[in-house]
Coordinates of C-alpha atoms and ligand atoms in Angstrom, one line a residue:
M1292 CA 225.9 -176.2 165.9
T1293 CA 228.9 -175.6 168.1
T1294 CA 230.5 -177.1 171.1
N1295 CA 232.0 -173.8 172.1
K1296 CA 230.4 -173.1 175.5
Y1297 CA 231.0 -169.4 175.3
V1298 CA 229.0 -169.2 172.2
N1299 CA 226.2 -171.4 173.5
E1300 CA 226.0 -169.6 176.9
W1301 CA 225.8 -166.2 175.2
I1302 CA 223.1 -167.3 172.8
K1303 CA 221.1 -168.7 175.7
E1304 CA 221.4 -165.5 177.6
M1305 CA 220.4 -163.4 174.6
A1306 CA 217.4 -165.7 173.8
E1307 CA 216.2 -165.3 177.4
L1308 CA 216.4 -161.5 176.9
T1309 CA 214.7 -161.3 173.5
C1310 CA 212.3 -164.3 173.7
P1311 CA 212.3 -165.6 170.1
D1312 CA 209.8 -168.3 169.1
K1313 CA 212.6 -170.3 167.6
I1314 CA 216.3 -170.2 167.0
V1315 CA 217.7 -171.0 163.5
W1316 CA 221.4 -171.4 162.8
I1317 CA 222.7 -170.1 159.5
D1318 CA 224.9 -172.8 157.9
G1319 CA 225.8 -171.1 154.7
S1320 CA 224.1 -173.7 152.5
D1321 CA 222.4 -172.9 149.2
E1322 CA 219.2 -174.7 150.4
Q1323 CA 218.8 -172.6 153.5
R1324 CA 219.5 -169.4 151.6
E1325 CA 216.9 -170.3 149.0
A1326 CA 214.3 -171.1 151.7
L1327 CA 214.9 -167.8 153.4
R1328 CA 214.6 -165.9 150.1
E1329 CA 211.2 -167.6 149.6
E1330 CA 210.1 -166.8 153.1
A1331 CA 211.1 -163.1 152.7
C1332 CA 209.2 -162.9 149.4
A1333 CA 206.1 -164.5 150.9
T1334 CA 205.9 -161.6 153.5
S1335 CA 206.9 -158.9 151.0
E1336 CA 210.1 -158.2 153.0
M1337 CA 211.8 -158.8 149.6
F1338 CA 210.6 -158.9 146.0
K1339 CA 212.0 -161.4 143.5
L1340 CA 213.1 -159.6 140.4
N1341 CA 213.1 -160.8 136.8
Q1342 CA 215.2 -163.9 137.0
D1343 CA 216.0 -164.0 133.3
K1344 CA 217.4 -160.5 133.3
L1345 CA 218.6 -160.4 136.9
P1346 CA 219.2 -164.0 138.2
G1347 CA 219.4 -164.4 141.9
C1348 CA 218.4 -160.7 142.4
Y1349 CA 215.9 -159.2 144.9
L1350 CA 214.5 -155.9 145.9
H1351 CA 214.1 -154.6 149.4
R1352 CA 212.6 -151.4 150.8
T1353 CA 213.5 -150.1 154.2
A1354 CA 211.2 -148.1 156.4
V1355 CA 211.2 -144.5 155.2
N1356 CA 212.7 -143.2 158.5
D1357 CA 215.6 -145.8 158.2
V1358 CA 217.7 -145.1 155.1
A1359 CA 221.3 -144.4 156.3
R1360 CA 223.7 -144.7 159.2
V1361 CA 222.8 -142.7 162.2
E1362 CA 225.9 -141.2 163.6
N1363 CA 224.3 -139.3 166.5
R1364 CA 222.9 -142.6 167.8
T1365 CA 226.1 -144.5 167.5
F1366 CA 228.0 -145.0 170.7
I1367 CA 231.4 -146.3 171.9
C1368 CA 230.9 -147.6 175.4
T1369 CA 234.3 -148.0 176.9
E1370 CA 234.8 -148.1 180.7
T1371 CA 236.0 -144.4 180.7
K1372 CA 235.0 -141.6 178.5
E1373 CA 238.6 -140.8 177.8
E1374 CA 239.0 -144.1 176.0
A1375 CA 236.2 -143.2 173.6
G1376 CA 237.3 -139.6 173.3
N1377 CA 235.5 -136.4 172.5
I1378 CA 234.5 -137.3 169.0
N1379 CA 232.5 -140.4 169.8
N1380 CA 229.2 -140.5 171.6
W1381 CA 229.8 -142.3 174.9
M1382 CA 227.9 -143.7 177.8
A1383 CA 229.2 -145.9 180.7
P1384 CA 228.8 -149.6 179.6
A1385 CA 226.6 -150.6 182.7
E1386 CA 224.3 -147.7 182.1
M1387 CA 224.0 -148.4 178.4
Y1388 CA 223.4 -152.2 178.9
E1389 CA 220.7 -151.4 181.3
K1390 CA 219.0 -148.9 179.0
L1391 CA 219.2 -151.3 176.0
R1392 CA 218.1 -154.4 177.9
K1393 CA 214.7 -152.8 178.4
L1394 CA 214.4 -152.2 174.6
Y1395 CA 215.5 -155.7 173.7
K1396 CA 213.3 -157.4 176.3
G1397 CA 210.9 -159.6 174.5
S1398 CA 211.6 -157.9 171.2
Y1399 CA 211.9 -161.3 169.3
K1400 CA 208.5 -162.5 170.5
G1401 CA 206.6 -164.1 167.6
R1402 CA 209.8 -164.0 165.6
T1403 CA 212.9 -166.1 164.8
M1404 CA 216.4 -165.6 166.2
Y1405 CA 218.8 -166.2 163.3
V1406 CA 222.3 -167.1 164.5
I1407 CA 224.9 -166.1 161.9
P1408 CA 228.4 -167.3 162.5
Y1409 CA 230.7 -165.3 160.1
S1410 CA 234.3 -164.5 159.5
M1411 CA 235.8 -161.2 158.5
G1412 CA 238.7 -162.4 156.4
I1413 CA 239.3 -165.9 155.2
P1414 CA 238.4 -168.3 158.0
G1415 CA 241.4 -169.5 159.8
S1416 CA 243.9 -167.0 158.3
D1417 CA 246.1 -164.8 160.4
F1418 CA 244.1 -161.7 159.4
A1419 CA 240.7 -163.2 160.1
K1420 CA 238.4 -162.6 163.0
I1421 CA 235.1 -164.4 163.8
G1422 CA 231.8 -162.8 164.7
I1423 CA 228.4 -164.1 165.5
E1424 CA 225.4 -162.0 164.7
L1425 CA 222.0 -162.6 166.2
T1426 CA 219.2 -161.0 164.2
D1427 CA 215.5 -161.2 163.7
S1428 CA 215.7 -160.0 160.1
I1429 CA 215.9 -162.3 157.1
Y1430 CA 217.2 -159.3 155.1
V1431 CA 220.1 -159.1 157.4
V1432 CA 220.8 -162.8 157.1
L1433 CA 220.7 -162.6 153.3
N1434 CA 223.0 -159.6 153.2
M1435 CA 225.5 -161.1 155.6
L1436 CA 225.6 -164.2 153.4
I1437 CA 226.9 -161.9 150.6
M1438 CA 229.0 -159.5 152.7
T1439 CA 230.8 -162.0 154.9
R1440 CA 231.9 -165.6 154.9
V1441 CA 229.2 -167.5 156.8
G1442 CA 228.3 -170.9 158.2
T1443 CA 229.7 -174.2 159.4
K1444 CA 233.2 -173.5 157.9
V1445 CA 233.4 -170.5 160.3
L1446 CA 232.4 -172.5 163.3
A1447 CA 235.0 -175.1 162.4
A1448 CA 237.7 -172.3 162.6
L1449 CA 236.5 -171.4 166.2
S1450 CA 238.1 -173.6 168.8
D1451 CA 236.2 -174.7 171.9
D1452 CA 238.2 -172.6 174.3
D1453 CA 238.0 -169.4 172.2
A1454 CA 236.0 -166.7 173.8
G1455 CA 237.3 -163.9 171.6
F1456 CA 234.6 -163.9 168.9
I1457 CA 232.6 -160.7 168.4
K1458 CA 229.1 -160.9 169.8
G1459 CA 226.5 -158.9 167.8
L1460 CA 222.9 -158.6 168.8
H1461 CA 220.5 -156.9 166.3
A1462 CA 216.8 -156.4 166.8
R1463 CA 214.5 -154.6 164.4
A1464 CA 212.1 -153.9 167.3
D1465 CA 209.7 -151.1 166.2
L1466 CA 212.2 -149.3 163.9
D1467 CA 211.6 -146.4 166.3
E1468 CA 214.0 -143.6 165.5
E1469 CA 213.9 -142.2 169.0
N1470 CA 215.1 -145.5 170.4
R1471 CA 217.5 -146.4 167.6
Y1472 CA 220.9 -147.3 169.0
I1473 CA 224.1 -148.6 167.4
V1474 CA 226.3 -149.4 170.3
H1475 CA 229.8 -150.8 170.7
F1476 CA 231.4 -152.3 173.8
P1477 CA 234.9 -152.8 172.6
Q1478 CA 236.1 -154.2 175.9
D1479 CA 233.4 -156.9 175.8
N1480 CA 233.8 -157.6 172.1
T1481 CA 230.1 -156.7 171.9
I1482 CA 227.9 -154.8 169.5
W1483 CA 224.2 -154.1 170.2
S1484 CA 222.0 -152.6 167.4
I1485 CA 218.3 -151.9 167.8
N1486 CA 215.4 -150.3 166.0
S1487 CA 217.0 -150.1 162.5
G1488 CA 217.0 -152.4 159.5
Y1489 CA 219.4 -150.4 157.3
G1490 CA 222.9 -151.5 156.0
G1491 CA 225.7 -150.0 158.1
N1492 CA 223.5 -150.0 161.2
V1493 CA 222.6 -153.7 161.1
L1494 CA 225.1 -155.7 159.0
L1495 CA 227.3 -155.9 162.1
G1496 CA 230.3 -157.4 160.4
K1497 CA 230.8 -154.2 158.4
K1498 CA 231.2 -150.8 160.1
C1499 CA 230.5 -152.0 163.6
F1500 CA 233.0 -154.9 163.7
A1501 CA 235.4 -154.5 160.8
L1502 CA 236.0 -150.8 161.5
R1503 CA 234.9 -149.7 165.0
I1504 CA 235.7 -152.9 167.1
A1505 CA 238.6 -153.8 164.7
S1506 CA 240.2 -150.4 165.0
Y1507 CA 240.1 -150.9 168.8
L1508 CA 241.6 -154.4 168.5
G1509 CA 244.1 -153.2 165.9
R1510 CA 245.5 -150.6 168.3
K1511 CA 245.8 -153.2 171.1
E1512 CA 247.4 -155.9 168.8
G1513 CA 249.5 -153.7 166.5
W1514 CA 247.6 -153.6 163.2
M1515 CA 245.1 -151.2 161.5
A1516 CA 241.5 -151.3 160.4
E1517 CA 240.7 -148.6 157.9
H1518 CA 237.9 -147.2 155.7
M1519 CA 239.9 -148.0 152.6
L1520 CA 239.6 -149.6 149.2
I1521 CA 242.4 -151.7 147.9
L1522 CA 243.3 -151.9 144.2
G1523 CA 246.0 -153.4 142.1
I1524 CA 247.4 -151.7 139.0
E1525 CA 248.9 -154.2 136.5
Y1526 CA 251.6 -152.8 134.2
P1527 CA 252.0 -154.0 130.6
D1528 CA 255.0 -156.2 131.8
G1529 CA 252.7 -158.0 134.2
E1530 CA 253.9 -156.4 137.4
I1531 CA 251.1 -155.4 139.9
K1532 CA 251.4 -152.5 142.4
Y1533 CA 248.8 -152.1 145.2
I1534 CA 247.3 -148.9 146.5
S1535 CA 244.9 -148.4 149.4
A1536 CA 242.7 -145.3 149.6
A1537 CA 240.5 -143.8 152.3
F1538 CA 237.7 -141.5 151.1
P1539 CA 234.6 -140.7 153.2
S1540 CA 231.3 -142.4 152.6
A1541 CA 230.0 -141.9 149.1
C1542 CA 233.1 -140.2 147.9
G1543 CA 234.3 -142.7 145.3
K1544 CA 236.0 -145.8 146.8
T1545 CA 233.8 -148.3 145.0
N1546 CA 234.3 -146.3 141.8
L1547 CA 238.1 -146.1 142.1
A1548 CA 238.5 -149.7 143.2
M1549 CA 236.9 -151.0 140.0
L1550 CA 238.0 -148.4 137.5
I1551 CA 238.5 -149.1 133.9
P1552 CA 241.7 -147.6 132.5
P1553 CA 241.3 -145.0 129.7
E1554 CA 241.9 -146.4 126.3
I1555 CA 245.4 -145.0 126.0
Y1556 CA 246.4 -147.3 128.9
S1557 CA 244.2 -150.3 128.2
K1558 CA 245.6 -150.7 124.7
Q1559 CA 249.1 -150.8 126.1
G1560 CA 248.0 -153.6 128.5
Y1561 CA 247.4 -151.8 131.7
K1562 CA 244.7 -153.4 134.0
V1563 CA 243.1 -152.5 137.3
W1564 CA 242.2 -155.2 139.8
C1565 CA 239.8 -154.7 142.7
V1566 CA 240.8 -156.3 146.1
G1567 CA 238.2 -154.3 148.1
D1568 CA 236.0 -151.3 148.0
D1569 CA 235.4 -150.2 151.6
I1570 CA 237.5 -151.7 154.3
A1571 CA 241.1 -152.7 154.7
W1572 CA 242.8 -154.5 157.5
L1573 CA 246.6 -153.8 157.4
R1574 CA 249.5 -155.5 159.1
V1575 CA 253.3 -155.2 158.9
G1576 CA 254.7 -158.2 157.0
A1577 CA 257.9 -160.2 157.8
D1578 CA 259.4 -158.2 154.9
G1579 CA 258.8 -154.9 156.8
R1580 CA 256.1 -153.8 154.2
L1581 CA 252.5 -153.0 154.9
W1582 CA 250.1 -155.8 153.8
A1583 CA 246.4 -155.4 153.4
V1584 CA 243.4 -157.7 153.1
N1585 CA 239.8 -156.9 152.4
P1586 CA 237.9 -158.6 155.3
E1587 CA 234.6 -158.4 153.4
N1588 CA 233.2 -160.9 150.9
G1589 CA 230.9 -158.5 149.0
F1590 CA 230.1 -154.9 148.1
F1591 CA 227.4 -152.8 149.7
G1592 CA 227.7 -150.1 147.1
V1593 CA 226.0 -146.8 146.3
A1594 CA 223.5 -147.4 143.4
P1595 CA 222.8 -143.8 142.1
G1596 CA 225.3 -142.7 139.6
T1597 CA 226.4 -146.2 138.8
N1598 CA 226.2 -146.8 135.0
D1599 CA 228.0 -148.4 132.2
K1600 CA 230.2 -145.4 131.8
S1601 CA 231.0 -144.4 135.4
N1602 CA 231.4 -147.9 136.8
P1603 CA 230.7 -150.7 134.3
N1604 CA 232.4 -153.3 136.5
A1605 CA 230.1 -152.5 139.4
L1606 CA 227.1 -152.6 137.1
K1607 CA 228.0 -156.0 135.8
T1608 CA 228.6 -157.2 139.4
T1609 CA 225.0 -156.3 140.2
M1610 CA 223.5 -158.3 137.4
R1611 CA 223.3 -161.5 139.5
D1612 CA 222.9 -162.6 143.1
T1613 CA 222.2 -159.0 144.2
I1614 CA 220.0 -157.5 146.8
F1615 CA 218.9 -154.0 145.8
T1616 CA 217.8 -151.7 148.6
N1617 CA 215.6 -148.6 148.1
V1618 CA 215.9 -148.3 144.3
V1619 CA 213.1 -147.8 141.7
H1620 CA 211.1 -150.9 140.9
N1621 CA 210.3 -151.1 137.2
L1622 CA 207.0 -152.8 137.0
D1623 CA 207.0 -153.4 133.2
D1624 CA 209.9 -155.9 133.3
N1625 CA 210.3 -156.4 137.0
T1626 CA 213.8 -154.9 137.1
V1627 CA 215.4 -152.0 138.9
W1628 CA 216.4 -148.4 138.1
W1629 CA 218.1 -145.5 139.8
E1630 CA 219.1 -141.9 139.0
G1631 CA 222.1 -141.9 136.8
L1632 CA 221.7 -145.5 135.5
D1633 CA 220.6 -144.4 132.0
K1634 CA 218.4 -141.8 130.4
N1635 CA 215.3 -144.0 130.3
P1636 CA 213.5 -143.8 133.7
P1637 CA 210.7 -146.4 133.7
A1638 CA 207.2 -145.0 133.1
N1639 CA 205.5 -147.7 135.1
A1640 CA 207.3 -147.9 138.3
L1641 CA 207.4 -147.6 142.1
D1642 CA 209.8 -145.3 143.9
W1643 CA 212.0 -146.4 146.8
K1644 CA 209.1 -145.9 149.2
G1645 CA 206.9 -148.3 147.1
N1646 CA 204.6 -145.4 145.8
K1647 CA 203.7 -145.0 142.2
W1648 CA 206.5 -142.9 140.7
D1649 CA 206.1 -140.2 138.0
Y1650 CA 209.5 -139.7 136.5
T1651 CA 208.3 -136.6 134.6
K1652 CA 208.1 -134.8 137.9
Y1653 CA 211.8 -135.5 138.6
D1654 CA 213.7 -132.4 139.5
K1655 CA 217.4 -132.7 139.9
K1656 CA 217.5 -130.0 142.6
D1657 CA 214.7 -131.6 144.7
K1658 CA 215.8 -134.9 146.2
S1659 CA 212.3 -135.7 147.3
T1660 CA 211.3 -136.2 143.6
C1661 CA 214.0 -139.0 143.2
G1662 CA 212.8 -142.4 142.4
A1663 CA 215.7 -144.1 144.1
H1664 CA 216.9 -142.9 147.5
P1665 CA 220.2 -141.1 147.2
N1666 CA 221.7 -143.6 149.6
S1667 CA 220.1 -146.6 147.8
R1668 CA 222.5 -149.5 147.6
F1669 CA 223.3 -152.9 146.0
T1670 CA 224.7 -155.9 147.9
S1671 CA 226.7 -158.0 145.5
M1672 CA 229.3 -160.8 145.8
A1673 CA 232.9 -159.7 145.2
I1674 CA 233.6 -162.8 143.1
N1675 CA 230.9 -161.7 140.6
C1676 CA 233.0 -158.6 139.9
P1677 CA 234.7 -158.8 136.4
C1678 CA 237.9 -157.1 137.8
I1679 CA 238.1 -158.9 141.1
S1680 CA 241.8 -159.5 141.9
S1681 CA 243.3 -162.9 141.9
E1682 CA 244.6 -162.0 145.4
F1683 CA 241.1 -161.4 146.8
N1684 CA 241.1 -164.8 148.5
N1685 CA 244.8 -164.7 149.4
P1686 CA 245.0 -165.0 153.2
A1687 CA 248.3 -163.1 153.2
G1688 CA 246.9 -160.0 151.5
V1689 CA 248.7 -157.7 149.2
P1690 CA 251.7 -155.4 149.8
I1691 CA 250.8 -151.7 149.7
S1692 CA 252.9 -149.2 147.8
A1693 CA 250.9 -146.1 148.4
I1694 CA 248.2 -144.8 150.8
V1695 CA 245.8 -142.3 149.3
F1696 CA 243.5 -140.0 151.3
G1697 CA 240.8 -137.9 149.6
G1698 CA 237.5 -136.2 149.9
R1699 CA 235.0 -133.9 148.3
R1700 CA 236.5 -130.4 148.3
A1701 CA 235.1 -127.8 145.9
K1702 CA 238.1 -125.5 146.2
T1703 CA 240.9 -126.1 148.7
A1704 CA 242.6 -129.4 147.9
P1705 CA 244.6 -129.9 144.7
L1706 CA 244.0 -132.8 142.4
V1707 CA 246.8 -134.7 144.1
Y1708 CA 249.7 -134.0 146.4
Q1709 CA 252.3 -136.1 148.2
S1710 CA 253.2 -135.8 151.8
R1711 CA 256.8 -135.2 152.9
D1712 CA 257.2 -138.3 155.0
W1713 CA 255.1 -140.8 157.1
N1714 CA 254.3 -138.4 159.9
N1715 CA 253.5 -135.6 157.5
G1716 CA 251.2 -138.1 155.7
V1717 CA 249.5 -139.0 159.0
F1718 CA 249.0 -135.3 159.4
V1719 CA 247.5 -135.0 155.9
G1720 CA 245.1 -137.8 156.8
S1721 CA 244.2 -136.2 160.1
I1722 CA 243.2 -132.9 158.5
M1723 CA 241.0 -134.4 155.8
A1724 CA 237.7 -132.6 155.3
S1725 CA 234.9 -133.5 153.0
E1726 CA 231.4 -132.4 152.0
T1727 CA 228.8 -134.7 153.8
T1728 CA 226.8 -137.2 151.7
A1729 CA 223.6 -139.1 151.9
A1730 CA 225.4 -142.1 153.4
A1731 CA 224.6 -140.8 156.9
A1732 CA 221.5 -139.2 158.2
G1733 CA 221.7 -135.4 158.4
A1734 CA 222.6 -132.4 156.1
V1735 CA 224.3 -133.1 152.8
G1736 CA 227.0 -131.0 151.2
V1737 CA 228.4 -129.5 154.4
V1738 CA 232.2 -129.5 154.8
R1739 CA 233.3 -131.3 157.9
R1740 CA 236.6 -132.8 159.2
D1741 CA 236.7 -136.5 158.6
P1742 CA 240.2 -137.7 159.5
M1743 CA 241.3 -140.7 157.4
A1744 CA 237.6 -141.0 156.5
M1745 CA 237.2 -142.6 160.0
L1746 CA 235.3 -139.9 161.8
P1747 CA 232.2 -142.1 162.1
F1748 CA 234.2 -145.3 162.5
A1749 CA 237.1 -145.0 164.9
G1750 CA 236.3 -147.2 167.9
Y1751 CA 238.3 -145.2 170.4
N1752 CA 239.8 -141.8 171.1
M1753 CA 240.7 -140.0 167.8
G1754 CA 244.0 -138.6 169.3
D1755 CA 245.1 -142.1 170.3
Y1756 CA 244.1 -143.3 166.8
F1757 CA 246.4 -140.7 165.3
K1758 CA 249.1 -141.9 167.7
H1759 CA 248.6 -145.4 166.6
W1760 CA 249.2 -144.3 163.0
I1761 CA 252.4 -142.7 164.0
E1762 CA 253.5 -145.7 165.9
M1763 CA 252.8 -148.0 163.0
G1764 CA 255.1 -145.8 161.0
T1765 CA 258.0 -146.8 163.3
K1766 CA 257.2 -150.5 162.6
I1767 CA 256.9 -150.4 158.8
T1768 CA 260.5 -150.4 157.6
N1769 CA 259.5 -150.2 154.0
K1770 CA 256.8 -147.6 154.2
P1771 CA 254.1 -146.8 151.6
L1772 CA 254.2 -143.2 150.5
I1773 CA 251.1 -141.1 151.5
F1774 CA 249.2 -138.9 149.1
N1775 CA 246.0 -136.9 149.0
V1776 CA 243.6 -136.6 146.1
N1777 CA 240.5 -134.5 145.2
W1778 CA 238.4 -135.5 142.2
F1779 CA 235.8 -132.9 143.2
R1780 CA 237.2 -129.4 142.5
T1781 CA 234.5 -127.3 140.9
D1782 CA 234.4 -124.3 138.5
D1783 CA 232.5 -121.1 139.2
E1784 CA 229.3 -122.8 137.9
G1785 CA 229.7 -125.7 140.3
N1786 CA 230.7 -128.2 137.6
F1787 CA 233.4 -130.8 138.4
I1788 CA 236.6 -129.7 136.6
W1789 CA 238.4 -133.1 136.6
P1790 CA 236.7 -135.8 134.5
G1791 CA 237.2 -138.4 137.3
F1792 CA 236.2 -142.1 137.3
G1793 CA 238.4 -144.1 134.9
D1794 CA 240.5 -141.0 134.2
N1795 CA 241.6 -141.1 137.9
M1796 CA 244.0 -143.8 136.6
R1797 CA 246.2 -140.9 135.3
V1798 CA 246.7 -139.6 138.8
L1799 CA 247.3 -143.1 140.2
L1800 CA 250.1 -143.7 137.7
W1801 CA 251.8 -140.4 138.8
I1802 CA 251.5 -141.6 142.4
L1803 CA 253.1 -145.0 141.6
A1804 CA 255.8 -143.3 139.6
R1805 CA 256.6 -141.2 142.7
C1806 CA 256.8 -144.4 144.7
E1807 CA 259.3 -145.7 142.2
G1808 CA 261.3 -142.5 142.2
K1809 CA 260.6 -142.2 138.4
V1810 CA 259.1 -138.7 138.3
D1811 CA 259.8 -135.3 139.7
A1812 CA 257.5 -133.0 141.7
V1813 CA 257.1 -129.4 142.8
E1814 CA 257.4 -128.6 146.4
T1815 CA 254.5 -126.4 147.8
A1816 CA 253.5 -125.3 151.3
I1817 CA 251.4 -128.4 151.8
G1818 CA 253.6 -131.0 150.1
Y1819 CA 254.7 -132.1 146.6
V1820 CA 252.4 -131.6 143.6
P1821 CA 253.0 -132.9 140.1
K1822 CA 254.4 -130.8 137.3
A1823 CA 251.4 -130.3 135.2
E1824 CA 253.0 -132.0 132.2
D1825 CA 253.4 -135.2 134.2
I1826 CA 249.7 -135.8 134.5
N1827 CA 249.0 -137.5 131.2
I1828 CA 246.0 -135.8 129.5
E1829 CA 246.2 -137.6 126.1
G1830 CA 242.7 -138.3 124.9
L1831 CA 241.0 -135.9 127.3
D1832 CA 239.3 -132.7 126.3
I1833 CA 241.0 -130.6 128.9
D1834 CA 244.3 -128.8 128.3
I1835 CA 247.4 -128.3 130.4
D1836 CA 246.1 -125.0 131.8
V1837 CA 243.2 -126.8 133.4
V1838 CA 245.6 -129.3 135.0
K1839 CA 247.7 -126.4 136.3
E1840 CA 244.6 -124.9 137.8
L1841 CA 243.7 -128.2 139.4
L1842 CA 247.1 -128.4 141.0
T1843 CA 247.2 -124.9 142.4
V1844 CA 247.6 -124.5 146.1
D1845 CA 246.0 -121.2 147.1
K1846 CA 247.9 -120.1 150.2
A1847 CA 245.1 -117.7 151.3
V1848 CA 242.5 -120.5 151.1
W1849 CA 244.8 -122.8 153.0
R1850 CA 245.4 -120.2 155.7
E1851 CA 241.7 -120.2 156.3
E1852 CA 241.9 -124.0 156.8
I1853 CA 244.3 -123.6 159.7
G1854 CA 241.5 -122.2 161.9
G1855 CA 239.3 -125.2 161.2
I1856 CA 242.1 -127.7 161.8
K1857 CA 243.0 -126.0 165.1
E1858 CA 239.4 -126.1 166.2
F1859 CA 239.1 -129.8 165.3
Y1860 CA 242.3 -130.7 167.1
A1861 CA 241.1 -128.7 170.2
K1862 CA 237.9 -130.7 170.1
I1863 CA 239.9 -133.9 170.1
G1864 CA 241.8 -132.5 173.1
D1865 CA 245.2 -133.3 174.6
T1866 CA 245.5 -136.8 173.1
V1867 CA 246.5 -135.2 169.7
P1868 CA 250.1 -136.4 169.3
T1869 CA 252.9 -133.8 169.6
E1870 CA 254.1 -135.0 166.2
L1871 CA 250.9 -133.7 164.6
K1872 CA 250.9 -130.5 166.5
A1873 CA 254.4 -129.9 165.2
E1874 CA 253.2 -130.7 161.6
L1875 CA 250.4 -128.2 162.0
A1876 CA 252.9 -125.5 163.2
A1877 CA 255.1 -126.3 160.3
L1878 CA 252.2 -126.0 157.8
E1879 CA 251.2 -122.7 159.4
A1880 CA 254.8 -121.4 159.0
N1881 CA 254.9 -122.6 155.3
L1882 CA 251.7 -120.7 154.6
A1883 CA 252.8 -117.4 156.3
Ligands
GTP488 P1 230.7 -145.8 150.7 O1 230.2 -147.1 150.2 O2 229.5 -145.0 151.3 O3 231.8 -145.9 151.7 O4 231.1 -144.9 149.5 P2 232.2 -145.0 148.3 O5 233.4 -144.2 148.8 O6 232.5 -146.4 147.9 O7 231.5 -144.1 147.2 P3 231.2 -144.5 145.7 O8 232.4 -145.0 144.9 O9 230.0 -145.4 145.7 O10 230.8 -143.1 145.1 C1 229.7 -142.3 145.5 C2 229.4 -141.2 144.6 O11 230.5 -140.5 144.1 C3 228.7 -141.7 143.3 O12 227.6 -140.9 143.1 C4 229.7 -141.6 142.2 O13 229.1 -141.3 141.0 C5 230.5 -140.4 142.7 N1 231.9 -140.5 142.2 C6 232.8 -141.5 142.4 N2 234.0 -141.3 141.8 C7 233.9 -140.0 141.2 C8 234.8 -139.2 140.5 O14 235.9 -139.6 140.2 N3 234.3 -138.0 140.1 C9 233.1 -137.5 140.4 N4 232.7 -136.3 140.0 N5 232.2 -138.3 141.1 C10 232.6 -139.5 141.5
SPV489 C1 229.4 -146.0 154.4 O1 228.4 -145.2 154.8 O2 230.6 -145.6 154.5 C2 229.0 -147.3 153.8 C3 227.6 -147.7 153.8 O3 229.9 -147.9 153.3 S1 227.1 -148.4 155.3 O4 227.5 -149.8 155.3 O5 225.7 -148.2 155.4 O6 227.8 -147.7 156.4
MN490 MN1 232.0 -147.0 153.6

């Protein structure tokens, strides 16, 4: 398929290790995809859904012990431990290679090695980077065909003397949790993933390449890879402003990226366009602004909670050419269902494990009664999204006016605040904390530090990553302003106070008005918050006092944060930039 000898030698070496029965190149053609779909259905790896209601759609169930990313089994194997830092799991590359070689040895016996040449970003563009994933899973192939740009056009963009492609090796092996490893060798452009068949662990173009390896490369080459959505807000006069936003996993990126403006705005002609929902690659343009592309080609979105009110655009996107993973299978009409889709759970159905599901036993408080897994997902093509941006395929990307950080905080963080300047904004990102979600294995609802939503995704030392942010600020002459939002403040009964979803547009418009210098703000100990009357609540059933409450900065609560921040910085160690230590000292003084 290619005359690039580096590719061919590497594949030969990996085939000698894994011993596949045969090797199949993925060319990106419809015929090949169709044949693979049929093969997967023949072995029950996938189920073909009702093609009248859901054309091109399939269902897949993972192993029950394999439903989310595994952060404690994810490693960054740089030559020295210092390069990976204290936050990442680390092992010396030679030791890790040796350990994993034993697991990969013969693991493809009786199976096929699929070779997936793919591009993150538009093949051949300045932003794009090429990867090749080797896998023994048709599910992975079919997902990669949606999530990335795959096939002969990618190989055409790889010149014969280019050894810089990212080498990914995935094996399902026995799906043994004890021997599950998601391992990155940034200095070798290599990713090895074994004993999982789940999303972020195995679609190696996504978290492994486009975040962990790419963040490492970005630091070396002077750009950034971030866990960010990108959206455009179109004003009634046709002008479009772009925002990128980093929220931790399952904290609302997909929802914000596709939001439908409240009626008060849509009737004036405001529109929102989605450029990306999970990952942004950002570079400084010739004009000194920060430009962003979405390197992905599809969405691997959270299913539960997606409905025609919360995210109608996502729902429409999933109506064709979609792979559903770990959702409920409605046997009456061969469609799918998940908690929060509608109020009509199917009576004749299988749960995400494939067992008969009795919806009458469903208890909101007991996740084990759910029909769909809380981290069940849809894999859909970006171009099927009704609000996909016309710039989605623009190789130059879009210019970013504002960067927004955010997370799930029941109390501390106000609805929105603006940082004082770039370095203060980097500080705001660095102290992000959020309640954990089902997107990763482990406890849910526990507050943890998740700087820039990159805790599980930074491919090198977190302190050096902060430093890179600070250095990028010196190169961007026309800087985006940096904000923090929190849609998740709760009342004493634990209910969300802010309506969220489409109504988040109200906050985004304040943010953009700040970028334009068109609206005032109130200075607090942590930064600038809006005047309550500047958040438009027309058409909402909350009053201005609720907005005031959402915007309060409780100094006592924030003083308690300081301890946690210091502890986290201490854990990162002496790579934390002096600029951020100074910001922390200033915050502490402001709160005194
Ligand atoms: P990853 O794909 O894991 O990176 O997640 P994501 O950040 O794209 O999360 P997503 O948009 O899929 O949201 C996850 C969950 O948050 C869903 O259950 C949503 O219903 C919920 N959610 C999203 N936006 C809001 C909001 O504005 N308010 C509230 N209360 N919930 C929200
Ligand atoms: C996340 O967990 O942030 C995701 C899903 O976007 S996964 O691709 O599984 O990592
Ligand atoms: Mn994500």
